């Protein structure tokens, strides 16, 4: 093997792990032969699947990291090697759509895929395309995990923007019943109160009232400010 190939191999974690497996088999050939061909095939398959999964996870994380760099990019002149910039807002929007779209399609069903759908939804909402945002948030909100809870919270807000108060309330109630580390019960309750403040201000006030004395300062302040706003209506 020439030096370039060996260098490339060492830069690829998956290939390096496979190399280690081959070296192990070569060094234990006699013991492996005693197991017979079926057992040997099973061991190699298990090892390959294990390393491939690790490699796939690393690939997904790398793709997510790249996409987040694009998400955090700015429009304007270059600002250094650690900040991604685009000459125009249109160029940035195109890059975001392409990067998140490719990640969502390639890793559909994974956490990284759901995060991609979430950002596709938030970017669509920022651009005023609520129908597109709704589609992506629905693709990201399956289950009760932390990423899904963020998508559900955003979906409820989109429903509110579309005038679908009943649908939004149902989604937020599910978050209240099943809070996560990313969307607490209090946060979902405040969001529900905000959704209902025009159509049912009495219910909104009832939801917020217990949160005024929350031991969490941010929640307490938000509840007091919200309640004060309701009183002025």
PDB file of C-alpha atoms in Angstrom:
ATOM      1  CA  UNK A   1       0.000   0.000   0.000  1.00  0.00           C
ATOM      2  CA  UNK A   2       1.525   3.359  -0.981  1.00  0.00           C
ATOM      3  CA  UNK A   3       1.895   6.250   1.465  1.00  0.00           C
ATOM      4  CA  UNK A   4      -0.978   8.284   0.048  1.00  0.00           C
ATOM      5  CA  UNK A   5      -3.429   5.415   0.299  1.00  0.00           C
ATOM      6  CA  UNK A   6      -2.338   4.634   3.848  1.00  0.00           C
ATOM      7  CA  UNK A   7      -2.755   8.293   4.828  1.00  0.00           C
ATOM      8  CA  UNK A   8      -6.214   8.424   3.324  1.00  0.00           C
ATOM      9  CA  UNK A   9      -7.143   5.223   5.111  1.00  0.00           C
ATOM     10  CA  UNK A  10      -6.119   6.617   8.490  1.00  0.00           C
ATOM     11  CA  UNK A  11      -8.213   9.726   7.876  1.00  0.00           C
ATOM     12  CA  UNK A  12     -11.320   7.588   7.401  1.00  0.00           C
ATOM     13  CA  UNK A  13     -12.486   6.198  10.750  1.00  0.00           C
ATOM     14  CA  UNK A  14     -14.722   3.566   9.189  1.00  0.00           C
ATOM     15  CA  UNK A  15     -11.980   2.275   6.911  1.00  0.00           C
ATOM     16  CA  UNK A  16      -9.546   2.260   9.821  1.00  0.00           C
ATOM     17  CA  UNK A  17     -11.887   0.171  11.952  1.00  0.00           C
ATOM     18  CA  UNK A  18     -12.320  -2.305   9.097  1.00  0.00           C
ATOM     19  CA  UNK A  19      -8.536  -2.484   8.789  1.00  0.00           C
ATOM     20  CA  UNK A  20      -8.321  -3.368  12.488  1.00  0.00           C
ATOM     21  CA  UNK A  21     -10.895  -6.127  12.009  1.00  0.00           C
ATOM     22  CA  UNK A  22      -8.930  -7.596   9.103  1.00  0.00           C
ATOM     23  CA  UNK A  23      -5.736  -7.483  11.150  1.00  0.00           C
ATOM     24  CA  UNK A  24      -7.476  -9.277  14.028  1.00  0.00           C
ATOM     25  CA  UNK A  25      -8.743 -12.030  11.741  1.00  0.00           C
ATOM     26  CA  UNK A  26      -5.298 -12.418  10.149  1.00  0.00           C
ATOM     27  CA  UNK A  27      -3.607 -12.693  13.535  1.00  0.00           C
ATOM     28  CA  UNK A  28      -6.091 -15.247  14.829  1.00  0.00           C
ATOM     29  CA  UNK A  29      -6.585 -17.276  11.669  1.00  0.00           C
ATOM     30  CA  UNK A  30      -6.076 -20.654  13.351  1.00  0.00           C
ATOM     31  CA  UNK A  31      -8.610 -19.978  16.096  1.00  0.00           C
ATOM     32  CA  UNK A  32     -11.089 -18.555  13.586  1.00  0.00           C
ATOM     33  CA  UNK A  33     -10.839 -21.617  11.330  1.00  0.00           C
ATOM     34  CA  UNK A  34     -11.775 -23.860  14.249  1.00  0.00           C
ATOM     35  CA  UNK A  35     -15.154 -22.132  14.476  1.00  0.00           C
ATOM     36  CA  UNK A  36     -16.029 -23.123  10.919  1.00  0.00           C
ATOM     37  CA  UNK A  37     -17.225 -21.017   7.993  1.00  0.00           C
ATOM     38  CA  UNK A  38     -20.755 -20.186   9.311  1.00  0.00           C
ATOM     39  CA  UNK A  39     -19.459 -18.861  12.635  1.00  0.00           C
ATOM     40  CA  UNK A  40     -16.722 -16.901  10.916  1.00  0.00           C
ATOM     41  CA  UNK A  41     -19.222 -15.308   8.553  1.00  0.00           C
ATOM     42  CA  UNK A  42     -21.475 -14.337  11.477  1.00  0.00           C
ATOM     43  CA  UNK A  43     -18.606 -12.727  13.394  1.00  0.00           C
ATOM     44  CA  UNK A  44     -17.532 -10.701  10.369  1.00  0.00           C
ATOM     45  CA  UNK A  45     -21.110  -9.563   9.682  1.00  0.00           C
ATOM     46  CA  UNK A  46     -21.639  -8.452  13.299  1.00  0.00           C
ATOM     47  CA  UNK A  47     -18.325  -6.602  13.320  1.00  0.00           C
ATOM     48  CA  UNK A  48     -19.092  -4.915  10.014  1.00  0.00           C
ATOM     49  CA  UNK A  49     -22.568  -3.826  11.153  1.00  0.00           C
ATOM     50  CA  UNK A  50     -21.186  -2.468  14.448  1.00  0.00           C
ATOM     51  CA  UNK A  51     -18.487  -0.412  12.791  1.00  0.00           C
ATOM     52  CA  UNK A  52     -20.793   0.716  10.002  1.00  0.00           C
ATOM     53  CA  UNK A  53     -23.309   2.047  12.512  1.00  0.00           C
ATOM     54  CA  UNK A  54     -20.591   3.975  14.308  1.00  0.00           C
ATOM     55  CA  UNK A  55     -19.402   5.321  10.986  1.00  0.00           C
ATOM     56  CA  UNK A  56     -22.930   6.284   9.947  1.00  0.00           C
ATOM     57  CA  UNK A  57     -23.477   8.116  13.246  1.00  0.00           C
ATOM     58  CA  UNK A  58     -20.231  10.030  12.793  1.00  0.00           C
ATOM     59  CA  UNK A  59     -21.242  10.884   9.221  1.00  0.00           C
ATOM     60  CA  UNK A  60     -24.635  12.156  10.373  1.00  0.00           C
ATOM     61  CA  UNK A  61     -23.037  14.291  13.067  1.00  0.00           C
ATOM     62  CA  UNK A  62     -20.564  15.723  10.582  1.00  0.00           C
ATOM     63  CA  UNK A  63     -23.376  16.551   8.157  1.00  0.00           C
ATOM     64  CA  UNK A  64     -25.356  18.162  10.983  1.00  0.00           C
ATOM     65  CA  UNK A  65     -22.350  20.233  12.032  1.00  0.00           C
ATOM     66  CA  UNK A  66     -21.927  21.465   8.457  1.00  0.00           C
ATOM     67  CA  UNK A  67     -25.621  22.330   8.204  1.00  0.00           C
ATOM     68  CA  UNK A  68     -25.517  24.252  11.500  1.00  0.00           C
ATOM     69  CA  UNK A  69     -22.601  26.302  10.189  1.00  0.00           C
ATOM     70  CA  UNK A  70     -24.748  27.265   7.207  1.00  0.00           C
ATOM     71  CA  UNK A  71     -27.713  27.974   9.497  1.00  0.00           C
ATOM     72  CA  UNK A  72     -25.557  30.331  11.581  1.00  0.00           C
ATOM     73  CA  UNK A  73     -24.135  32.056   8.516  1.00  0.00           C
ATOM     74  CA  UNK A  74     -24.474  35.768   7.822  1.00  0.00           C
ATOM     75  CA  UNK A  75     -24.926  37.940   4.752  1.00  0.00           C
ATOM     76  CA  UNK A  76     -22.090  40.301   3.959  1.00  0.00           C
ATOM     77  CA  UNK A  77     -18.318  40.437   3.511  1.00  0.00           C
ATOM     78  CA  UNK A  78     -16.114  37.635   4.900  1.00  0.00           C
ATOM     79  CA  UNK A  79     -15.671  37.822   8.687  1.00  0.00           C
ATOM     80  CA  UNK A  80     -13.008  35.190   9.287  1.00  0.00           C
ATOM     81  CA  UNK A  81     -12.535  31.484   8.844  1.00  0.00           C
ATOM     82  CA  UNK A  82     -15.033  30.518  11.552  1.00  0.00           C
ATOM     83  CA  UNK A  83     -18.014  32.427  10.135  1.00  0.00           C
ATOM     84  CA  UNK A  84     -19.730  31.327   6.935  1.00  0.00           C
ATOM     85  CA  UNK A  85     -20.865  34.298   4.837  1.00  0.00           C
ATOM     86  CA  UNK A  86     -22.959  34.751   1.697  1.00  0.00           C
ATOM     87  CA  UNK A  87     -23.008  37.718  -0.652  1.00  0.00           C
ATOM     88  CA  UNK A  88     -26.824  37.923  -0.699  1.00  0.00           C
ATOM     89  CA  UNK A  89     -29.801  36.771   1.339  1.00  0.00           C
ATOM     90  CA  UNK A  90     -31.019  34.753  -1.637  1.00  0.00           C
ATOM     91  CA  UNK A  91     -27.736  32.853  -1.823  1.00  0.00           C
ATOM     92  CA  UNK A  92     -27.965  32.051   1.878  1.00  0.00           C
ATOM     93  CA  UNK A  93     -31.584  30.878   1.575  1.00  0.00           C
ATOM     94  CA  UNK A  94     -30.692  28.636  -1.360  1.00  0.00           C
ATOM     95  CA  UNK A  95     -27.761  27.118   0.543  1.00  0.00           C
ATOM     96  CA  UNK A  96     -29.914  26.491   3.625  1.00  0.00           C
ATOM     97  CA  UNK A  97     -32.639  24.785   1.614  1.00  0.00           C
ATOM     98  CA  UNK A  98     -30.122  22.596  -0.186  1.00  0.00           C
ATOM     99  CA  UNK A  99     -28.083  21.657   2.905  1.00  0.00           C
ATOM    100  CA  UNK A 100     -30.993  20.858   5.216  1.00  0.00           C
ATOM    101  CA  UNK A 101     -32.956  19.215   2.399  1.00  0.00           C
ATOM    102  CA  UNK A 102     -30.116  16.843   1.569  1.00  0.00           C
ATOM    103  CA  UNK A 103     -29.603  15.967   5.239  1.00  0.00           C
ATOM    104  CA  UNK A 104     -33.317  15.317   5.779  1.00  0.00           C
ATOM    105  CA  UNK A 105     -33.525  13.091   2.708  1.00  0.00           C
ATOM    106  CA  UNK A 106     -30.340  11.144   3.370  1.00  0.00           C
ATOM    107  CA  UNK A 107     -30.926  10.530   7.085  1.00  0.00           C
ATOM    108  CA  UNK A 108     -34.709  10.364   7.197  1.00  0.00           C
ATOM    109  CA  UNK A 109     -35.979   8.913  10.481  1.00  0.00           C
ATOM    110  CA  UNK A 110     -32.796   9.624  12.452  1.00  0.00           C
ATOM    111  CA  UNK A 111     -32.431  12.381  15.056  1.00  0.00           C
ATOM    112  CA  UNK A 112     -30.322  14.327  12.586  1.00  0.00           C
ATOM    113  CA  UNK A 113     -33.013  13.926   9.938  1.00  0.00           C
ATOM    114  CA  UNK A 114     -35.664  15.248  12.323  1.00  0.00           C
ATOM    115  CA  UNK A 115     -33.479  18.214  13.222  1.00  0.00           C
ATOM    116  CA  UNK A 116     -33.090  18.941   9.507  1.00  0.00           C
ATOM    117  CA  UNK A 117     -36.867  18.880   9.036  1.00  0.00           C
ATOM    118  CA  UNK A 118     -37.215  21.215  12.029  1.00  0.00           C
ATOM    119  CA  UNK A 119     -34.856  23.792  10.537  1.00  0.00           C
ATOM    120  CA  UNK A 120     -36.490  23.486   7.132  1.00  0.00           C
ATOM    121  CA  UNK A 121     -39.725  24.343   8.918  1.00  0.00           C
ATOM    122  CA  UNK A 122     -38.346  27.300  10.879  1.00  0.00           C
ATOM    123  CA  UNK A 123     -36.694  28.744   7.788  1.00  0.00           C
ATOM    124  CA  UNK A 124     -39.926  28.375   5.814  1.00  0.00           C
ATOM    125  CA  UNK A 125     -41.849  30.096   8.625  1.00  0.00           C
ATOM    126  CA  UNK A 126     -39.297  32.922   8.729  1.00  0.00           C
ATOM    127  CA  UNK A 127     -39.903  33.412   5.015  1.00  0.00           C
ATOM    128  CA  UNK A 128     -43.670  33.557   5.571  1.00  0.00           C
ATOM    129  CA  UNK A 129     -44.404  30.166   4.000  1.00  0.00           C
ATOM    130  CA  UNK A 130     -46.575  28.670   6.730  1.00  0.00           C
ATOM    131  CA  UNK A 131     -47.890  25.791   4.609  1.00  0.00           C
ATOM    132  CA  UNK A 132     -44.333  24.649   3.882  1.00  0.00           C
ATOM    133  CA  UNK A 133     -43.369  25.109   7.534  1.00  0.00           C
ATOM    134  CA  UNK A 134     -46.333  23.001   8.650  1.00  0.00           C
ATOM    135  CA  UNK A 135     -45.270  20.183   6.326  1.00  0.00           C
ATOM    136  CA  UNK A 136     -41.734  20.052   7.710  1.00  0.00           C
ATOM    137  CA  UNK A 137     -42.767  20.360  11.358  1.00  0.00           C
ATOM    138  CA  UNK A 138     -45.164  17.452  10.909  1.00  0.00           C
ATOM    139  CA  UNK A 139     -42.291  15.400   9.470  1.00  0.00           C
ATOM    140  CA  UNK A 140     -40.215  16.227  12.533  1.00  0.00           C
ATOM    141  CA  UNK A 141     -42.752  15.825  15.355  1.00  0.00           C
ATOM    142  CA  UNK A 142     -43.162  12.022  15.436  1.00  0.00           C
ATOM    143  CA  UNK A 143     -42.866  10.527  18.915  1.00  0.00           C
ATOM    144  CA  UNK A 144     -42.388  12.264  22.260  1.00  0.00           C
ATOM    145  CA  UNK A 145     -38.636  12.854  22.154  1.00  0.00           C
ATOM    146  CA  UNK A 146     -36.941  16.213  22.776  1.00  0.00           C
ATOM    147  CA  UNK A 147     -36.494  17.081  19.090  1.00  0.00           C
ATOM    148  CA  UNK A 148     -40.076  16.146  18.335  1.00  0.00           C
ATOM    149  CA  UNK A 149     -41.268  18.412  21.150  1.00  0.00           C
ATOM    150  CA  UNK A 150     -39.558  21.423  19.573  1.00  0.00           C
ATOM    151  CA  UNK A 151     -41.249  20.640  16.267  1.00  0.00           C
ATOM    152  CA  UNK A 152     -44.621  20.308  18.001  1.00  0.00           C
ATOM    153  CA  UNK A 153     -44.179  23.655  19.738  1.00  0.00           C
ATOM    154  CA  UNK A 154     -43.313  25.300  16.432  1.00  0.00           C
ATOM    155  CA  UNK A 155     -46.180  23.498  14.666  1.00  0.00           C
ATOM    156  CA  UNK A 156     -48.647  24.840  17.238  1.00  0.00           C
ATOM    157  CA  UNK A 157     -47.372  28.366  16.602  1.00  0.00           C
ATOM    158  CA  UNK A 158     -47.821  27.865  12.854  1.00  0.00           C
ATOM    159  CA  UNK A 159     -51.353  26.635  13.483  1.00  0.00           C
ATOM    160  CA  UNK A 160     -51.968  29.814  15.436  1.00  0.00           C
ATOM    161  CA  UNK A 161     -50.693  31.903  12.536  1.00  0.00           C
ATOM    162  CA  UNK A 162     -53.038  30.023  10.211  1.00  0.00           C
ATOM    163  CA  UNK A 163     -56.005  30.552  12.539  1.00  0.00           C
ATOM    164  CA  UNK A 164     -56.207  26.849  13.428  1.00  0.00           C
ATOM    165  CA  UNK A 165     -56.592  27.431  17.152  1.00  0.00           C
ATOM    166  CA  UNK A 166     -58.211  24.064  17.915  1.00  0.00           C
ATOM    167  CA  UNK A 167     -55.430  22.107  16.207  1.00  0.00           C
ATOM    168  CA  UNK A 168     -52.759  24.190  17.890  1.00  0.00           C
ATOM    169  CA  UNK A 169     -54.350  23.709  21.306  1.00  0.00           C
ATOM    170  CA  UNK A 170     -54.385  19.942  20.852  1.00  0.00           C
ATOM    171  CA  UNK A 171     -50.679  19.886  20.012  1.00  0.00           C
ATOM    172  CA  UNK A 172     -49.773  22.088  22.987  1.00  0.00           C
ATOM    173  CA  UNK A 173     -51.899  20.000  25.353  1.00  0.00           C
ATOM    174  CA  UNK A 174     -49.906  16.940  24.285  1.00  0.00           C
ATOM    175  CA  UNK A 175     -46.720  18.820  25.208  1.00  0.00           C
ATOM    176  CA  UNK A 176     -48.171  19.762  28.587  1.00  0.00           C
ATOM    177  CA  UNK A 177     -48.994  16.098  29.181  1.00  0.00           C
ATOM    178  CA  UNK A 178     -45.597  14.917  27.901  1.00  0.00           C
ATOM    179  CA  UNK A 179     -42.947  17.590  28.641  1.00  0.00           C
ATOM    180  CA  UNK A 180     -39.316  17.111  27.603  1.00  0.00           C
ATOM    181  CA  UNK A 181     -35.951  18.601  28.481  1.00  0.00           C
ATOM    182  CA  UNK A 182     -36.347  21.014  25.566  1.00  0.00           C
ATOM    183  CA  UNK A 183     -39.990  21.969  26.082  1.00  0.00           C
ATOM    184  CA  UNK A 184     -41.112  22.073  29.706  1.00  0.00           C
ATOM    185  CA  UNK A 185     -44.691  21.844  30.918  1.00  0.00           C
ATOM    186  CA  UNK A 186     -44.558  25.530  31.887  1.00  0.00           C
ATOM    187  CA  UNK A 187     -43.305  26.588  28.463  1.00  0.00           C
ATOM    188  CA  UNK A 188     -46.065  24.645  26.723  1.00  0.00           C
ATOM    189  CA  UNK A 189     -48.652  26.134  29.111  1.00  0.00           C
ATOM    190  CA  UNK A 190     -47.506  29.670  28.335  1.00  0.00           C
ATOM    191  CA  UNK A 191     -47.658  28.886  24.622  1.00  0.00           C
ATOM    192  CA  UNK A 192     -51.209  27.546  25.006  1.00  0.00           C
ATOM    193  CA  UNK A 193     -52.267  30.650  26.913  1.00  0.00           C
ATOM    194  CA  UNK A 194     -50.796  32.835  24.166  1.00  0.00           C
ATOM    195  CA  UNK A 195     -52.669  30.833  21.537  1.00  0.00           C
ATOM    196  CA  UNK A 196     -55.981  31.270  23.400  1.00  0.00           C
ATOM    197  CA  UNK A 197     -55.604  34.885  24.513  1.00  0.00           C
ATOM    198  CA  UNK A 198     -57.885  36.279  21.783  1.00  0.00           C
ATOM    199  CA  UNK A 199     -60.465  33.501  21.428  1.00  0.00           C
ATOM    200  CA  UNK A 200     -60.684  32.510  25.107  1.00  0.00           C
ATOM    201  CA  UNK A 201     -58.947  35.094  27.360  1.00  0.00           C
ATOM    202  CA  UNK A 202     -60.580  33.661  30.503  1.00  0.00           C
ATOM    203  CA  UNK A 203     -59.003  30.230  29.909  1.00  0.00           C
ATOM    204  CA  UNK A 204     -55.703  31.864  29.024  1.00  0.00           C
ATOM    205  CA  UNK A 205     -55.688  33.714  32.348  1.00  0.00           C
ATOM    206  CA  UNK A 206     -56.494  30.520  34.246  1.00  0.00           C
ATOM    207  CA  UNK A 207     -53.557  28.771  32.611  1.00  0.00           C
ATOM    208  CA  UNK A 208     -51.095  31.527  33.413  1.00  0.00           C
ATOM    209  CA  UNK A 209     -52.187  32.391  36.955  1.00  0.00           C
ATOM    210  CA  UNK A 210     -50.417  29.445  38.715  1.00  0.00           C
ATOM    211  CA  UNK A 211     -47.193  30.237  36.843  1.00  0.00           C
ATOM    212  CA  UNK A 212     -46.920  33.707  38.376  1.00  0.00           C
ATOM    213  CA  UNK A 213     -45.398  32.175  41.508  1.00  0.00           C
ATOM    214  CA  UNK A 214     -43.151  29.687  39.712  1.00  0.00           C
ATOM    215  CA  UNK A 215     -39.739  29.138  41.304  1.00  0.00           C
ATOM    216  CA  UNK A 216     -38.256  29.481  37.822  1.00  0.00           C
ATOM    217  CA  UNK A 217     -37.597  33.172  37.422  1.00  0.00           C
ATOM    218  CA  UNK A 218     -37.988  33.290  33.656  1.00  0.00           C
ATOM    219  CA  UNK A 219     -41.337  31.493  33.812  1.00  0.00           C
ATOM    220  CA  UNK A 220     -42.617  33.705  36.620  1.00  0.00           C
ATOM    221  CA  UNK A 221     -41.647  36.905  34.804  1.00  0.00           C
ATOM    222  CA  UNK A 222     -43.206  35.720  31.552  1.00  0.00           C
ATOM    223  CA  UNK A 223     -46.440  34.754  33.327  1.00  0.00           C
ATOM    224  CA  UNK A 224     -46.691  38.098  35.146  1.00  0.00           C
ATOM    225  CA  UNK A 225     -46.021  40.032  31.932  1.00  0.00           C
ATOM    226  CA  UNK A 226     -48.557  37.937  30.031  1.00  0.00           C
ATOM    227  CA  UNK A 227     -51.186  38.337  32.746  1.00  0.00           C
ATOM    228  CA  UNK A 228     -50.603  42.058  32.782  1.00  0.00           C
ATOM    229  CA  UNK A 229     -51.108  42.211  29.040  1.00  0.00           C
ATOM    230  CA  UNK A 230     -54.373  40.306  29.320  1.00  0.00           C
ATOM    231  CA  UNK A 231     -55.664  42.746  31.958  1.00  0.00           C
ATOM    232  CA  UNK A 232     -55.133  45.650  29.565  1.00  0.00           C
ATOM    233  CA  UNK A 233     -57.244  44.092  26.832  1.00  0.00           C
TER     234      UNK A 233
END
